[in-house]
Amino acid sequence: MAAVASSPKTSKAKDAKDNPKTIRVVFVSLLLDLLAFTMILPLFPALLDHYQNVDSGKGLYSIILSKINKLSIFLNAPDNVNSVLFGGFLGSMYSFLQFLGSPIVGALSDVYGRKPLMLLCLTGIALSYLLWALSSNFGLFILARVLGGISKGNVSLSMAIISDVTSPASRGKAMALVGIAFSVGFVLGPMIGAMFARISIGSREGQWYALPAMFAFFLSMCDLFYVAINMEESLPVQYRARSLMNGISGALTYINPTDLFQFNGVDGLTNSERLRLRSLGRTYFLYLFIYSGLEFTLTFLTHYSFGFTRMQQGWMFLGIGMTMAILQGSWVRRVPEHKTKAVTEMGLWLVIPSFICIGIAKDVTMLYFGVFLFSVSTAMVVTCMMTLVTRVGPENQKGIITGIFRSLGALARACGPIVASIAFWGLGSSTSYLIGAVALITPPLILRSTS
């Protein structure tokens, strides 16, 4: 990840010169990757239903399902949402593998350079989509997700590459391109996935997922060849780590929760700066832990409670992405420095009524109003929170600081979906969302206490 991969040397910060070509290559690469990555989002509920239907009764899905059925009888949970547990497991597993793998990828890139590790990650991602296309059973699908999660260090490497080729003064603008790539990816990717799934149903009902999976594979191969041809190595040999063991030792700091929350990997902080970072870190983790879990179960809620089709799921994500992109591209990126904390806090408060509306929705009007509030709050919180973080600490430690926040975010996303899915499965959607809304009162209170 960016934190591990970026060598915190003052001389490097001073010597950095903007490289527009490399920044452009990183942007295009991330855009292709996120288009492929987000295609599966509206398909998850239908995918799990598909694997349940084709399972022979002796496969992995049936084995796990039999255990869940016994537990659901004991807890008197509705068996029609058992697939939510599968989804939560897969979502958490993917993020957890990313949480473990990214620091190791960053440590290896410190020694061997960014480009070789980027190509390795992109190759693994492409193979995961190919395996998904060929996954005739649930076991192969899980294997595809495992391979994809382990290989997902490319996003953190992209952050490190941007840090390598920009000066401190221009780094913020370059990093903003990452946010734009995410917004565009989440606008178009889910819609593309839903459209391909709809087209494929008419000709290949039994393997309707193959067409969107193969298109994701095509995008990932385009990404791989584009990077191989156009990307220049951004980490000169003189700035690379001399010892792999030192790099791995540093990487372990980013998978140790105690070190993460205490920011032990950061040097040169004053006591007030360290306390501020710890408060921001707790705010960010708790927010993402609850938020990511409820966000993940949103497709299951609309699938089971409102009978949304894949296209309707795609349109919903299109609306979310468009709202975020418009706000981030117009208002949020122009928020004055002295108002950043206030806007972040406002976004944290706004996510509470969004989940209440979604949880109590009995018709699509209330649901869409809640989703709209969700989109607005997301656009405000994520961007402004990272802006607050980058203002703390010495310049030559910014890569490490932002990297720790990415680790905290990955850990939150690894835990949130499985916890929310268990609640969704055992308590129902309305109760889960209302409990989550109450719990989300804590993050803005923590932020308010931050100096």
Coordinates of C-alpha atoms in Angstrom, one line a residue:
M1 CA 0.0 0.0 0.0
A2 CA 1.0 3.6 -0.3
A3 CA 2.2 3.8 3.2
V4 CA 4.6 0.8 3.0
A5 CA 5.6 1.5 -0.6
S6 CA 6.4 5.2 -0.1
S7 CA 9.9 5.7 1.4
P8 CA 9.5 8.6 3.8
K9 CA 12.6 10.5 2.9
T10 CA 12.7 14.2 2.9
S11 CA 15.2 14.2 0.0
K12 CA 12.7 12.3 -2.1
A13 CA 10.0 14.8 -1.3
K14 CA 12.2 17.6 -2.4
D15 CA 13.4 15.9 -5.5
A16 CA 10.0 14.8 -6.7
K17 CA 9.0 16.3 -10.1
D18 CA 5.6 16.1 -11.7
N19 CA 5.3 13.4 -14.3
P20 CA 2.0 14.0 -16.2
K21 CA 2.4 10.9 -18.3
T22 CA 2.7 8.5 -15.3
I23 CA -0.2 10.3 -13.6
R24 CA -2.3 9.8 -16.7
V25 CA -1.4 6.1 -16.9
V26 CA -2.3 5.6 -13.3
F27 CA -5.7 7.2 -13.8
V28 CA -6.6 5.2 -16.9
S29 CA -5.4 2.0 -15.2
L30 CA -7.5 2.6 -12.1
L31 CA -10.5 3.5 -14.3
L32 CA -10.3 0.2 -16.2
D33 CA -9.8 -1.7 -13.0
L34 CA -12.7 -0.1 -11.2
L35 CA -15.1 -0.6 -14.2
A36 CA -14.3 -4.3 -14.1
F37 CA -14.4 -4.5 -10.3
T38 CA -17.8 -2.8 -9.8
M39 CA -19.6 -4.8 -12.5
I40 CA -20.3 -7.6 -10.0
L41 CA -22.0 -5.4 -7.4
P42 CA -25.6 -5.6 -8.7
L43 CA -25.2 -9.3 -9.6
F44 CA -24.2 -10.6 -6.1
P45 CA -27.7 -11.6 -4.9
A46 CA -28.6 -13.3 -8.3
L47 CA -25.2 -15.0 -8.4
L48 CA -25.7 -16.6 -5.0
D49 CA -29.2 -17.7 -5.9
H50 CA -27.7 -19.2 -9.1
Y51 CA -25.1 -21.2 -7.3
Q52 CA -27.7 -22.5 -4.9
N53 CA -29.9 -23.6 -7.7
V54 CA -27.1 -25.5 -9.6
D55 CA -25.6 -27.0 -6.6
S56 CA -25.9 -30.8 -6.7
G57 CA -26.6 -31.1 -3.0
K58 CA -23.0 -32.3 -2.3
G59 CA -21.1 -29.2 -3.2
L60 CA -19.6 -26.5 -1.0
Y61 CA -22.7 -24.3 -1.2
S62 CA -24.9 -27.1 0.1
I63 CA -22.5 -28.0 2.8
I64 CA -22.4 -24.5 4.1
L65 CA -26.1 -24.0 3.6
S66 CA -26.9 -27.1 5.7
K67 CA -25.0 -25.6 8.6
I68 CA -26.7 -22.3 8.2
N69 CA -30.1 -23.9 8.0
K70 CA -29.5 -25.7 11.3
L71 CA -28.5 -22.4 12.9
S72 CA -31.4 -20.5 11.4
I73 CA -33.8 -23.0 12.9
F74 CA -32.2 -22.5 16.3
L75 CA -32.3 -18.7 16.0
N76 CA -35.7 -18.7 14.2
A77 CA -34.2 -16.7 11.4
P78 CA -35.8 -16.5 7.9
D79 CA -34.3 -19.0 5.6
N80 CA -35.1 -17.0 2.5
V81 CA -32.2 -14.6 3.2
N82 CA -29.5 -17.3 3.9
S83 CA -27.6 -16.0 0.8
V84 CA -27.0 -12.8 2.6
L85 CA -24.6 -14.7 4.9
F86 CA -22.8 -16.0 1.9
G87 CA -22.6 -12.5 0.5
G88 CA -21.3 -11.1 3.7
F89 CA -18.7 -13.8 4.0
L90 CA -17.5 -13.2 0.4
G91 CA -17.4 -9.4 0.9
S92 CA -15.5 -9.6 4.1
M93 CA -13.1 -12.2 2.8
Y94 CA -12.2 -10.1 -0.2
S95 CA -11.5 -7.0 1.9
F96 CA -9.5 -9.0 4.5
L97 CA -7.3 -10.6 1.8
Q98 CA -6.7 -7.1 0.4
F99 CA -5.9 -5.9 3.9
L100 CA -3.3 -8.7 4.3
G101 CA -1.9 -8.6 0.8
S102 CA -1.5 -4.9 0.1
P103 CA 1.2 -4.2 2.7
I104 CA 3.2 -7.2 1.4
V105 CA 2.9 -6.0 -2.2
G106 CA 4.0 -2.5 -1.0
A107 CA 7.1 -4.0 0.8
L108 CA 8.1 -6.0 -2.3
S109 CA 7.7 -2.9 -4.5
D110 CA 10.1 -1.0 -2.2
V111 CA 12.8 -3.5 -3.1
Y112 CA 11.9 -4.6 -6.7
G113 CA 10.2 -1.4 -8.0
R114 CA 6.5 -0.4 -8.6
K115 CA 6.0 -1.6 -12.1
P116 CA 6.8 -5.3 -11.7
L117 CA 4.5 -5.6 -8.7
M118 CA 1.8 -3.6 -10.5
L119 CA 2.0 -6.0 -13.4
L120 CA 1.8 -9.0 -11.0
C121 CA -1.3 -7.6 -9.3
L122 CA -3.0 -6.9 -12.6
T123 CA -2.3 -10.4 -13.9
G124 CA -3.8 -11.9 -10.8
I125 CA -6.9 -9.7 -11.1
A126 CA -7.3 -10.7 -14.8
L127 CA -7.0 -14.4 -13.9
S128 CA -9.6 -14.0 -11.2
Y129 CA -12.2 -12.7 -13.7
L130 CA -11.4 -15.5 -16.1
L131 CA -11.9 -18.0 -13.3
W132 CA -15.2 -16.3 -12.4
A133 CA -16.4 -16.8 -16.0
L134 CA -15.5 -20.5 -15.8
S135 CA -16.9 -21.0 -12.3
S136 CA -19.6 -23.6 -12.8
N137 CA -19.9 -24.2 -9.0
F138 CA -19.6 -22.2 -5.8
G139 CA -16.2 -23.5 -4.9
L140 CA -14.6 -22.1 -8.1
F141 CA -16.4 -18.8 -7.5
I142 CA -14.9 -18.5 -4.1
L143 CA -11.4 -19.4 -5.5
A144 CA -11.9 -16.5 -8.0
R145 CA -12.7 -14.1 -5.2
V146 CA -9.7 -15.3 -3.2
L147 CA -7.3 -14.7 -6.1
G148 CA -8.9 -11.3 -6.8
G149 CA -8.6 -10.2 -3.2
I150 CA -4.9 -11.2 -2.8
S151 CA -4.1 -9.4 -6.1
K152 CA -5.9 -6.1 -5.2
G153 CA -2.8 -4.3 -4.1
N154 CA -2.8 -2.3 -7.4
V155 CA -4.9 0.5 -5.8
S156 CA -2.4 1.1 -3.0
L157 CA 0.5 0.8 -5.5
S158 CA -1.3 3.5 -7.6
M159 CA -1.2 5.8 -4.6
A160 CA 2.5 5.1 -4.1
I161 CA 3.3 5.8 -7.7
I162 CA 1.5 9.1 -7.6
S163 CA 3.5 10.0 -4.5
D164 CA 6.7 9.0 -6.3
V165 CA 6.1 11.3 -9.3
T166 CA 4.6 14.4 -7.8
S167 CA 5.8 17.2 -5.6
P168 CA 4.1 17.9 -2.3
A169 CA 2.5 21.0 -3.7
S170 CA 0.7 19.2 -6.6
R171 CA 0.1 15.9 -4.9
G172 CA -3.4 16.8 -3.8
K173 CA -4.6 17.5 -7.3
A174 CA -3.1 14.3 -8.6
M175 CA -4.7 12.3 -5.8
A176 CA -8.0 13.8 -6.7
L177 CA -7.8 11.9 -9.9
V178 CA -8.1 8.7 -7.9
G179 CA -11.4 9.9 -6.4
I180 CA -12.6 10.7 -9.9
A181 CA -11.7 7.3 -11.2
F182 CA -13.6 5.7 -8.3
S183 CA -16.7 7.9 -9.0
V184 CA -16.7 7.1 -12.7
G185 CA -16.1 3.4 -12.0
F186 CA -19.0 3.2 -9.6
V187 CA -21.2 5.2 -12.0
L188 CA -20.6 3.0 -15.1
G189 CA -19.4 -0.4 -13.8
P190 CA -22.5 -1.7 -12.1
M191 CA -24.6 -0.6 -15.0
I192 CA -22.4 -2.4 -17.4
G193 CA -22.6 -5.5 -15.4
A194 CA -26.4 -5.4 -15.2
M195 CA -26.7 -4.7 -18.9
F196 CA -24.4 -7.6 -19.9
A197 CA -26.2 -9.9 -17.5
R198 CA -29.5 -9.0 -19.1
I199 CA -28.2 -9.5 -22.6
S200 CA -26.7 -12.9 -21.7
I201 CA -29.9 -14.3 -20.1
G202 CA -31.7 -14.7 -23.4
S203 CA -29.0 -16.9 -24.9
R204 CA -27.3 -18.6 -21.9
E205 CA -29.8 -18.8 -19.0
G206 CA -27.7 -21.4 -17.2
Q207 CA -24.5 -19.3 -17.3
W208 CA -25.8 -15.8 -17.6
Y209 CA -22.8 -14.5 -15.5
A210 CA -20.2 -15.6 -18.1
L211 CA -20.7 -12.6 -20.4
P212 CA -20.2 -9.9 -17.8
A213 CA -17.3 -11.9 -16.3
M214 CA -15.6 -12.2 -19.7
F215 CA -16.1 -8.5 -20.3
A216 CA -14.5 -7.8 -16.9
F217 CA -11.6 -10.1 -18.0
F218 CA -11.3 -8.1 -21.3
L219 CA -11.1 -4.8 -19.4
S220 CA -8.5 -6.2 -17.0
M221 CA -6.4 -7.5 -19.9
C222 CA -6.6 -4.1 -21.5
D223 CA -5.4 -2.6 -18.2
L224 CA -2.5 -5.1 -18.0
F225 CA -1.2 -4.4 -21.5
Y226 CA -1.8 -0.6 -21.2
V227 CA 0.4 -0.5 -18.0
A228 CA 3.0 -2.9 -19.5
I229 CA 3.5 -0.6 -22.5
N230 CA 3.0 2.9 -21.1
M231 CA 4.0 2.9 -17.4
E232 CA 7.5 4.0 -16.5
E233 CA 9.2 2.8 -13.3
S234 CA 8.5 5.5 -10.7
L235 CA 10.8 4.4 -7.9
P236 CA 14.5 5.0 -8.8
V237 CA 17.0 2.4 -7.5
Q238 CA 18.6 4.8 -5.1
Y239 CA 15.3 5.2 -3.2
R240 CA 14.6 1.5 -2.9
A241 CA 14.8 -0.5 0.3
R242 CA 18.1 -2.4 0.6
S243 CA 16.6 -5.3 2.6
L244 CA 13.4 -7.2 1.9
M245 CA 13.2 -8.1 5.6
N246 CA 13.1 -4.4 6.6
G247 CA 10.3 -3.9 4.1
I248 CA 8.3 -6.9 5.4
S249 CA 8.8 -5.8 9.0
G250 CA 7.4 -2.4 8.1
A251 CA 4.5 -4.0 6.3
L252 CA 3.6 -6.0 9.4
T253 CA 2.9 -2.7 11.2
Y254 CA 0.0 -2.2 8.8
I255 CA -1.7 -5.5 9.7
N256 CA -1.3 -5.2 13.4
P257 CA -4.5 -3.5 14.7
T258 CA -2.8 -2.1 17.8
D259 CA -0.1 -0.4 15.7
L260 CA -2.7 0.9 13.3
F261 CA -4.9 2.6 15.8
Q262 CA -1.9 4.0 17.7
F263 CA -0.2 5.2 14.5
N264 CA 3.1 3.6 15.7
G265 CA 4.5 3.5 12.2
V266 CA 4.7 7.3 12.0
D267 CA 7.8 9.2 13.2
G268 CA 8.2 12.9 13.9
L269 CA 4.7 13.6 15.3
T270 CA 4.1 15.9 18.2
N271 CA 1.8 14.7 21.0
S272 CA -1.1 16.8 19.7
E273 CA -0.7 15.5 16.2
R274 CA -0.6 11.9 17.3
L275 CA -3.7 12.4 19.4
R276 CA -5.5 14.1 16.5
L277 CA -4.6 11.2 14.1
R278 CA -5.8 8.6 16.6
S279 CA -9.1 10.4 17.0
L280 CA -9.5 10.7 13.2
G281 CA -8.5 7.0 12.8
R282 CA -11.2 5.9 15.3
T283 CA -13.8 8.1 13.6
Y284 CA -12.8 6.7 10.2
F285 CA -12.8 3.0 11.2
L286 CA -16.0 3.1 13.1
Y287 CA -17.8 5.0 10.3
L288 CA -16.5 2.6 7.6
F289 CA -17.2 -0.5 9.8
I290 CA -20.9 0.3 10.1
Y291 CA -21.2 2.0 6.7
S292 CA -19.6 -0.7 4.6
G293 CA -21.7 -3.4 6.2
L294 CA -25.0 -1.7 5.5
E295 CA -23.8 -0.6 2.1
F296 CA -23.0 -4.2 1.2
T297 CA -26.4 -5.5 2.3
L298 CA -28.2 -2.8 0.3
T299 CA -28.4 -5.0 -2.8
F300 CA -29.8 -7.8 -0.8
L301 CA -32.4 -5.6 0.8
T302 CA -33.6 -4.3 -2.6
H303 CA -33.5 -7.8 -4.0
Y304 CA -35.6 -9.5 -1.3
S305 CA -37.8 -6.6 -0.1
F306 CA -38.5 -4.8 -3.3
G307 CA -37.8 -7.5 -5.9
F308 CA -35.2 -5.4 -7.8
T309 CA -33.9 -6.9 -11.0
R310 CA -30.3 -6.7 -12.1
M311 CA -31.1 -3.7 -14.2
Q312 CA -32.8 -2.0 -11.4
Q313 CA -29.8 -2.7 -9.2
G314 CA -27.6 -1.2 -11.9
W315 CA -29.8 2.0 -12.2
M316 CA -29.6 2.4 -8.4
F317 CA -25.8 2.3 -8.4
L318 CA -25.8 4.6 -11.4
G319 CA -27.8 7.1 -9.4
I320 CA -25.5 6.8 -6.4
G321 CA -22.4 7.2 -8.5
M322 CA -23.8 10.2 -10.5
T323 CA -24.8 12.0 -7.3
M324 CA -21.3 11.4 -5.8
A325 CA -19.5 12.4 -8.9
I326 CA -21.5 15.7 -9.4
L327 CA -21.0 16.7 -5.7
Q328 CA -17.3 15.8 -5.6
G329 CA -16.6 17.4 -9.0
S330 CA -18.4 20.7 -8.2
W331 CA -18.9 21.5 -4.5
V332 CA -16.8 19.1 -2.3
R333 CA -13.5 19.7 -3.9
R334 CA -14.0 23.5 -3.5
V335 CA -14.8 23.3 0.3
P336 CA -12.6 26.0 2.0
E337 CA -9.9 24.7 4.3
H338 CA -11.4 26.1 7.4
K339 CA -14.8 24.4 6.7
T340 CA -13.5 20.9 5.9
K341 CA -14.1 19.5 9.4
A342 CA -17.6 21.0 9.6
V343 CA -18.5 19.5 6.2
T344 CA -17.1 16.1 7.3
E345 CA -19.2 16.2 10.5
M346 CA -22.3 17.2 8.5
G347 CA -21.8 14.3 6.2
L348 CA -21.4 11.9 9.2
W349 CA -24.7 13.2 10.7
L350 CA -26.4 12.9 7.3
V351 CA -25.7 9.2 6.9
I352 CA -27.9 8.5 9.9
P353 CA -31.2 9.5 8.4
S354 CA -30.2 7.9 5.2
F355 CA -30.1 4.5 6.8
I356 CA -33.2 5.1 8.8
C357 CA -35.1 5.9 5.6
I358 CA -33.8 2.8 3.9
G359 CA -34.5 0.6 6.9
I360 CA -38.2 1.7 7.3
A361 CA -38.9 2.1 3.6
K362 CA -42.1 0.4 2.5
D363 CA -42.1 1.8 -1.0
V364 CA -39.4 2.8 -3.5
T365 CA -40.0 6.6 -3.0
M366 CA -38.7 6.3 0.6
L367 CA -36.0 3.9 -0.4
Y368 CA -34.7 6.3 -3.1
F369 CA -34.8 9.2 -0.8
G370 CA -32.7 7.3 1.7
V371 CA -30.3 6.2 -1.1
F372 CA -30.0 9.9 -2.2
L373 CA -29.0 11.0 1.3
F374 CA -26.6 8.1 1.4
S375 CA -24.9 9.3 -1.8
V376 CA -24.7 12.9 -0.6
S377 CA -23.2 11.9 2.8
T378 CA -20.7 9.5 1.1
A379 CA -19.4 12.2 -1.2
M380 CA -18.9 14.6 1.7
V381 CA -17.3 12.2 4.3
V382 CA -14.8 10.2 2.3
T383 CA -13.2 13.1 0.5
C384 CA -13.1 15.5 3.4
M385 CA -11.9 13.0 5.9
M386 CA -8.9 12.2 3.8
T387 CA -8.3 15.9 3.4
L388 CA -8.2 16.3 7.1
V389 CA -5.8 13.5 7.5
T390 CA -3.3 14.9 5.0
R391 CA -3.0 18.1 7.0
V392 CA -1.5 16.3 10.0
G393 CA 2.1 15.5 10.4
P394 CA 5.4 16.3 8.6
E395 CA 5.4 16.2 4.8
N396 CA 7.8 13.3 4.5
Q397 CA 5.4 11.2 6.6
K398 CA 2.2 11.9 4.5
G399 CA 2.5 8.6 2.6
I400 CA 2.7 6.6 5.8
I401 CA -0.2 8.5 7.4
T402 CA -2.5 8.0 4.5
G403 CA -1.4 4.4 4.2
I404 CA -2.4 3.7 7.8
F405 CA -5.8 5.2 7.1
R406 CA -6.2 3.0 4.0
S407 CA -5.3 0.0 6.3
L408 CA -7.9 1.0 8.8
G409 CA -10.4 1.4 6.0
A410 CA -9.6 -2.1 4.6
L411 CA -9.9 -3.6 8.1
A412 CA -13.2 -2.0 8.6
R413 CA -14.5 -3.2 5.2
A414 CA -13.2 -6.7 6.1
C415 CA -15.3 -6.8 9.3
G416 CA -18.3 -4.7 8.4
P417 CA -20.0 -6.9 5.7
I418 CA -20.0 -10.1 7.7
V419 CA -21.3 -8.5 10.9
A420 CA -24.0 -6.6 9.0
S421 CA -24.9 -9.7 7.1
I422 CA -25.3 -11.8 10.3
A423 CA -27.5 -9.0 11.7
F424 CA -29.5 -8.8 8.4
W425 CA -30.0 -12.6 8.5
G426 CA -30.8 -12.9 12.1
L427 CA -32.7 -9.7 12.9
G428 CA -34.1 -8.6 9.5
S429 CA -33.2 -5.6 7.3
S430 CA -35.2 -2.9 9.2
T431 CA -33.8 -3.8 12.6
S432 CA -30.3 -4.0 11.2
Y433 CA -30.4 -0.6 9.5
L434 CA -32.0 1.1 12.5
I435 CA -29.3 -0.4 14.9
G436 CA -26.6 0.8 12.5
A437 CA -28.1 4.3 12.3
V438 CA -28.0 4.5 16.1
A439 CA -24.4 3.3 16.2
L440 CA -23.4 5.9 13.6
I441 CA -24.1 8.6 16.2
T442 CA -20.6 7.9 17.6
P443 CA -18.3 8.9 14.7
P444 CA -19.4 12.5 14.5
L445 CA -19.2 12.9 18.3
I446 CA -15.6 11.6 18.2
L447 CA -14.8 14.0 15.3
R448 CA -16.3 16.9 17.2
S449 CA -14.0 16.3 20.1
T450 CA -10.9 16.3 17.8
S451 CA -9.0 19.6 18.0

